[in-house]
Coordinates of C-alpha atoms and ligand atoms in Angstrom, one line a residue:
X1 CA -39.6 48.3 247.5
X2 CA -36.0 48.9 246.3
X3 CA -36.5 52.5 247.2
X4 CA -38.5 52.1 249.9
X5 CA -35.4 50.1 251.8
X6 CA -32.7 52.5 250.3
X7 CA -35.0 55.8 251.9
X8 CA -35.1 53.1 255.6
X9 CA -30.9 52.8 255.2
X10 CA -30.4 56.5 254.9
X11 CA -32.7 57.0 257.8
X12 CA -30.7 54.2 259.9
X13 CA -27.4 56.0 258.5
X14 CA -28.2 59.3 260.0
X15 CA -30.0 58.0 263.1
X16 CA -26.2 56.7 263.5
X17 CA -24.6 59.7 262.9
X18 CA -26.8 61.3 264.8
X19 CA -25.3 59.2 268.1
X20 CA -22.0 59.2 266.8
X21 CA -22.4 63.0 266.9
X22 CA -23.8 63.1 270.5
X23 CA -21.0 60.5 272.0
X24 CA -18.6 62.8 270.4
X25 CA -20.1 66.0 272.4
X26 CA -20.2 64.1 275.3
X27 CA -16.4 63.1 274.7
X28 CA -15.8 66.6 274.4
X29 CA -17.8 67.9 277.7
X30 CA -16.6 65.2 279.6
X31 CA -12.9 66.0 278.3
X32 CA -12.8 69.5 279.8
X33 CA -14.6 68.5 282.9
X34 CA -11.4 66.4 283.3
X35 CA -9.1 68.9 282.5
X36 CA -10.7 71.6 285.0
X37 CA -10.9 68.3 287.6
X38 CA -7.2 67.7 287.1
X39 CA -6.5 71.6 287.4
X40 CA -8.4 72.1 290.5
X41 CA -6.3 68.8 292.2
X42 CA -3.2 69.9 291.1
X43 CA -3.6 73.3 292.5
X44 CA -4.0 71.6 295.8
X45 CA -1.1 69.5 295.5
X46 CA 0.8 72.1 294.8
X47 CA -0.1 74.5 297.5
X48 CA 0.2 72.3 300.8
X49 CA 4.3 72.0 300.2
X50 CA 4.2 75.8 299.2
X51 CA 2.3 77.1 302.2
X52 CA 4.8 75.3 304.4
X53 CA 7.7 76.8 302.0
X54 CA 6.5 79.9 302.4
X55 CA 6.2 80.0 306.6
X56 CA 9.5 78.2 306.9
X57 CA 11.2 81.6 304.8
X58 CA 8.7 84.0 306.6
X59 CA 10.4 82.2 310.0
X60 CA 13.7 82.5 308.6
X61 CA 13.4 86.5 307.3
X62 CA 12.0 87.4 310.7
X63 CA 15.3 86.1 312.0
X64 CA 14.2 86.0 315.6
X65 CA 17.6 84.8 317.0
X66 CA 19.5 87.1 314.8
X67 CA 21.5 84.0 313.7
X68 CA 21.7 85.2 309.6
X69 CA 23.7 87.6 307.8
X70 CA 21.9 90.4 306.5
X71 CA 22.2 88.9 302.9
X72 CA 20.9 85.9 304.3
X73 CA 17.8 87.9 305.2
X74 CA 17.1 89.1 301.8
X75 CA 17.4 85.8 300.2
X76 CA 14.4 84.4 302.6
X77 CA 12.6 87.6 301.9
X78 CA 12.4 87.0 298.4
X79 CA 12.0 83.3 298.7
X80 CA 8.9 84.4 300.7
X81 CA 7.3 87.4 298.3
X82 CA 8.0 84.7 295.4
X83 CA 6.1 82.1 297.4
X84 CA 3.4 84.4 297.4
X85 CA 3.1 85.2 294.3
X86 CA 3.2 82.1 293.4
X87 CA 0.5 81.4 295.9
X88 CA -1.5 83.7 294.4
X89 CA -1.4 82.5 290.7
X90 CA -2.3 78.9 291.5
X91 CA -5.2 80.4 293.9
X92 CA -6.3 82.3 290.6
X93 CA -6.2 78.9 288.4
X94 CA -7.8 77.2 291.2
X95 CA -10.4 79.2 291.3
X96 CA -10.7 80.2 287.8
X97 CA -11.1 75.9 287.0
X98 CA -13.6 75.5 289.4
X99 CA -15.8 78.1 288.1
X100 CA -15.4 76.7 284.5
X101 CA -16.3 73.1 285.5
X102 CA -19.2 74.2 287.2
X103 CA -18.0 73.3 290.8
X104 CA -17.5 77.1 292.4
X105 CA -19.4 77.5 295.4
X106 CA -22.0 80.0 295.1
X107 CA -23.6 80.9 298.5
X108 CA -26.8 82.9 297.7
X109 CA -27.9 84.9 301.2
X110 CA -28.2 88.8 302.6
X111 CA -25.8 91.3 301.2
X112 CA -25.5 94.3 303.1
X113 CA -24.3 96.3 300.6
X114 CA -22.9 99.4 303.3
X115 CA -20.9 96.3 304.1
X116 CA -19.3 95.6 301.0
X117 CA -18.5 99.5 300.7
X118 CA -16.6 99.5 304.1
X119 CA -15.1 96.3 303.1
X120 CA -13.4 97.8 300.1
X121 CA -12.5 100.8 302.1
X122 CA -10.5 99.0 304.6
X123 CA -9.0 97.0 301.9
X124 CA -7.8 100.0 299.9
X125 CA -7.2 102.9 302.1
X126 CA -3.6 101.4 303.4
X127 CA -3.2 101.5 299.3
X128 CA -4.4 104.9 299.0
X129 CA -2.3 106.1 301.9
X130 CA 0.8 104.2 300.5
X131 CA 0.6 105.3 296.5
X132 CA -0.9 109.4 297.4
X133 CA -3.8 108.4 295.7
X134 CA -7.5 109.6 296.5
X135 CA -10.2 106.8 297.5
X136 CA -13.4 108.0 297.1
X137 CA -16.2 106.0 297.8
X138 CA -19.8 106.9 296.6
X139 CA -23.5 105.8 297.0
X140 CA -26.1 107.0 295.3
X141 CA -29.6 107.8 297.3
X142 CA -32.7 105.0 297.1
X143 CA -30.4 102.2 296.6
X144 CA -31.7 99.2 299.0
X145 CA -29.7 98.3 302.1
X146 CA -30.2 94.8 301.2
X147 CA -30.5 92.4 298.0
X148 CA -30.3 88.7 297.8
X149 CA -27.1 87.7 296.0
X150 CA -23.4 86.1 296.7
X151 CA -21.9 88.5 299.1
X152 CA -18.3 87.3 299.2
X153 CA -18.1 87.1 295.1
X154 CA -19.6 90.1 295.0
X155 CA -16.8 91.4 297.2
X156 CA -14.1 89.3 295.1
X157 CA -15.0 91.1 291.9
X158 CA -14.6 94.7 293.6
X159 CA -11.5 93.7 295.2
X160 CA -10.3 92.7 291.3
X161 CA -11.8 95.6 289.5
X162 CA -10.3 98.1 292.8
X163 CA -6.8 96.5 292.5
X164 CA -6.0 96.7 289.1
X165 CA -7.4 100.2 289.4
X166 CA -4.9 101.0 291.8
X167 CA -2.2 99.0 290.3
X168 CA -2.5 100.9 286.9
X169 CA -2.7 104.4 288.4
X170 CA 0.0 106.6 289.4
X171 CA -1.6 110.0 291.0
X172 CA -5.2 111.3 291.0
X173 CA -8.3 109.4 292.3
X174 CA -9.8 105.9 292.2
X175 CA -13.6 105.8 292.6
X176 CA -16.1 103.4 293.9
X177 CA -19.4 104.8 292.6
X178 CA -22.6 102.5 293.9
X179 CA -25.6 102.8 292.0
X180 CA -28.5 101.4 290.5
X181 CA -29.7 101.5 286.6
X182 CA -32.7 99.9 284.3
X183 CA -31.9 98.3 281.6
X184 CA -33.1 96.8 278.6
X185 CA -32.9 92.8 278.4
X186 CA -34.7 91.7 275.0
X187 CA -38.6 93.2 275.8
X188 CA -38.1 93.1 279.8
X189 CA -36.9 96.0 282.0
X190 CA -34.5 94.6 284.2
X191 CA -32.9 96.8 287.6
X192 CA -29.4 96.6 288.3
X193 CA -26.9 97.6 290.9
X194 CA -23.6 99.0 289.2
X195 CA -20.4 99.2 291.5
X196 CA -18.2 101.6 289.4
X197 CA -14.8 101.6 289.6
X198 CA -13.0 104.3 287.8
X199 CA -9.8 105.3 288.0
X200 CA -7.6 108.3 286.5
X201 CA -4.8 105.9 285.4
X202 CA -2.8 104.0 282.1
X203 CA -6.2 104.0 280.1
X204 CA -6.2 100.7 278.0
X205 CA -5.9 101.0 274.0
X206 CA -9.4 100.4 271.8
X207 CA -7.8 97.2 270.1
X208 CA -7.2 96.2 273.9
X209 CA -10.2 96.3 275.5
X210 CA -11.6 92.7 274.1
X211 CA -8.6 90.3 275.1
X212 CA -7.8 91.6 278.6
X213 CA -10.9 89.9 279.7
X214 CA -9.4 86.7 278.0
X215 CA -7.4 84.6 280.6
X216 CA -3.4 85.4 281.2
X217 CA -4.2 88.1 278.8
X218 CA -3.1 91.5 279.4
X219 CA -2.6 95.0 277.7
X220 CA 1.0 94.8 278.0
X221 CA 1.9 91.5 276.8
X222 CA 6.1 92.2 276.3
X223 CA 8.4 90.2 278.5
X224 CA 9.3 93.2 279.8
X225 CA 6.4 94.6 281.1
X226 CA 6.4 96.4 284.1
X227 CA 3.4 95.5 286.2
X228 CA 3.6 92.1 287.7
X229 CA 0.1 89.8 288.3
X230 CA -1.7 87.2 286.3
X231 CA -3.7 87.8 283.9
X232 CA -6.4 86.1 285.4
X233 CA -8.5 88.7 287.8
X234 CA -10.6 89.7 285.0
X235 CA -11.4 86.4 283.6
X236 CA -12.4 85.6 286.8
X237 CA -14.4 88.6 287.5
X238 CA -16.4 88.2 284.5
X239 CA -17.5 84.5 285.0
X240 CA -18.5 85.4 288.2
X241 CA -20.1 88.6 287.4
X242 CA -21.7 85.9 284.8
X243 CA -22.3 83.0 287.5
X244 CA -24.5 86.1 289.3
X245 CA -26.6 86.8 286.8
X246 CA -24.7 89.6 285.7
X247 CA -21.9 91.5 283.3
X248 CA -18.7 93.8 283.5
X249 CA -18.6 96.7 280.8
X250 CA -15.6 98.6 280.1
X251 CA -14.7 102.4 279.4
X252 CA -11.5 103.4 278.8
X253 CA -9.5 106.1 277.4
X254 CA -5.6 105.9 277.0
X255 CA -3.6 108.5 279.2
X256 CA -6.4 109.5 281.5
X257 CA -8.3 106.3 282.8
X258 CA -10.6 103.5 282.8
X259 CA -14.0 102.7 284.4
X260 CA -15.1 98.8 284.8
X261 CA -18.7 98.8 285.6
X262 CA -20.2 95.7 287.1
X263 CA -24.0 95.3 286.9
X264 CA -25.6 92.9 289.1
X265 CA -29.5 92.4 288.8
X266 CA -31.4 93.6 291.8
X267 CA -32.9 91.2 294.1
X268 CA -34.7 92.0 297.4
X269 CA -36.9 89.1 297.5
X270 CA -35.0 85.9 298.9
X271 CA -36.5 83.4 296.4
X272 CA -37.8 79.9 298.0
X273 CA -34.7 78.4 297.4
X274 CA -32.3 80.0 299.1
X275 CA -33.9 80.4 302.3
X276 CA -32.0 80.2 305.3
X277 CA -32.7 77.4 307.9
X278 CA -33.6 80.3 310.8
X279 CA -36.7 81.7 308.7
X280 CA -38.3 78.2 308.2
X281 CA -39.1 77.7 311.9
Ligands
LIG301 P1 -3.5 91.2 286.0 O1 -4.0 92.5 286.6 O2 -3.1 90.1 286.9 O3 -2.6 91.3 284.8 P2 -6.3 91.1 285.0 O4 -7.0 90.0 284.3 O5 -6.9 91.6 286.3 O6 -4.8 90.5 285.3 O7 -6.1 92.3 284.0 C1 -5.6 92.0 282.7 C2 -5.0 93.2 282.1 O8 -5.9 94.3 281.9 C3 -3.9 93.9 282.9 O9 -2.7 93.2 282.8 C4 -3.9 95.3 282.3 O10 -3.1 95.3 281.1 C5 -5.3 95.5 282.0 N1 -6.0 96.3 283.0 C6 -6.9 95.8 283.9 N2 -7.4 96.8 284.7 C7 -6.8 97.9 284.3 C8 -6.9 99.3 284.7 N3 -7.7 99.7 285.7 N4 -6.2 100.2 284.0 C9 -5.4 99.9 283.0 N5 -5.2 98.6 282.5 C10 -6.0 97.6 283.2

């Protein structure tokens, strides 16, 4: 009986541990969900007196009554690009906490995909123009006009991969190739687009091409580095890529350029749940 009771403690024992261990994983869920909660209502604290700090200097640069000294000028100008860029940085945390607590809007619906090309094309040719740099944009034959996917995340992550492309490239071309490719998941066959962004810039170092993907991490990480930006577009790019069912891969070769491939399964049908109200009359 002795035994019997001693083998019914140790079952008790671990039965507690067993709930010690789940309240502590809930601790540790709930703790980040925090976190990213705080993050996501500081970042809106923060930008309402910014976004009126920032028109108040654009005002003041356009100097409309031509009231300031031209030193004055300058000052508001860089108040103003400062604004923005730190605008743009507590966007990116923003965005990049919402995703991670599970709490980014994902809006599934029709992507026209000739109008996510001529998106990007808009976007970038001013860029081009400006740098002397060639935009090419390709698409490969029998892709479908339509899939069923997040249009504007699709566009966010080729606006990321297209903008570090041309922010790391000096002369030559930058590429957006759209295509479509099978691959292998497990046993299954699976179709996927690829939007293919190569450019024929800095090339990022082997050892490099894990932690850039990490946030605030980049290739360059002295103080003195001369590209400006966050750290974050990639991090965010590749949850989302994730969020879509998909992945970014990475080719790179130092001194002569990079390609970022994003893969994003193919589509057509629009599954039951995520009809739109129109087709259910
Ligand atoms: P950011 O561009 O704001 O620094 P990202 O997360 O978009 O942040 O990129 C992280 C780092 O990856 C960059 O700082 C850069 O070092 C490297 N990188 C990204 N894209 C390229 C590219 N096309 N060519 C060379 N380096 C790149």
């Amino acid at each position: 009986e002795a035994h019997y009771r001693n083998s019914e403690l140790k079952t008790k024992e671990l039965e507690r541990y067993k709930l010690d261990l789940e309240e502590k994983n809930k601790e540790v869920v709930l703790g980040s969900k925090y976190k990213s909660e705080f993050l996501a209502n500081m970042s809106h604290e923060l930008r309402t007196p910014l976004n009126s700090l920032i028109i108040l200097a654009q005002m003041l640069y356009e100097n409309k009554d031509g009231n300031l000294t031209e030193k004055q000028v300058e000052y508001a100008t860089t108040i103003f690009s400062s604004g923005n860029d730190l605008l743009r940085l507590i966007n990116d945390i923003l965005d990049l906490s919402k995703i991670e607590s599970g709490m980014a809007d994902m809006v599934q619906g029709e992507v026209v995909l000739e109008d996510v090309l001529s998106l990007a094309e808009r976007q970038f040719a001013p860029i081009a123009k400006k740098k002397g740099i060639e935009l090419e944009l390709i698409k490969q034959e029998m892709i479908p006009s339509i899939i069923y996917s997040d249009e504007q995340r699709i566009s966010q992550i080729v606006k990321n991969l297209l903008s570090n492309a041309f922010k790391f490239t000096e002369k030559g071309k930058v590429m957006l190739e759209l295509g479509k490719r099978m691959m292998n998941e497990g046993s299954i066959q699976k179709e996927f687009l690829t939007f293919a962004v190569t450019d024929s810039g800095l090339g990022i170092p082997k050892d490099k091409q894990g932690l850039i993907f990490e946030a605030f991490r980049q290739a360059d990480g002295t103080t003195s580095r001369k590209y400006g930006g966050t750290g974050l577009g990639l991090s965010i790019s590749k949850e989302l890529a994730d969020l879509l069912g998909g992945y970014i891969t990475l080719e790179s070769t130092e001194g002569i350029g990079s390609t970022f491939t994003f893969y994003l399964p193919i589509n057509e049908e629009q599954t039951s749940d995520t009809q739109s109200p129109s087709e259910d009359e």
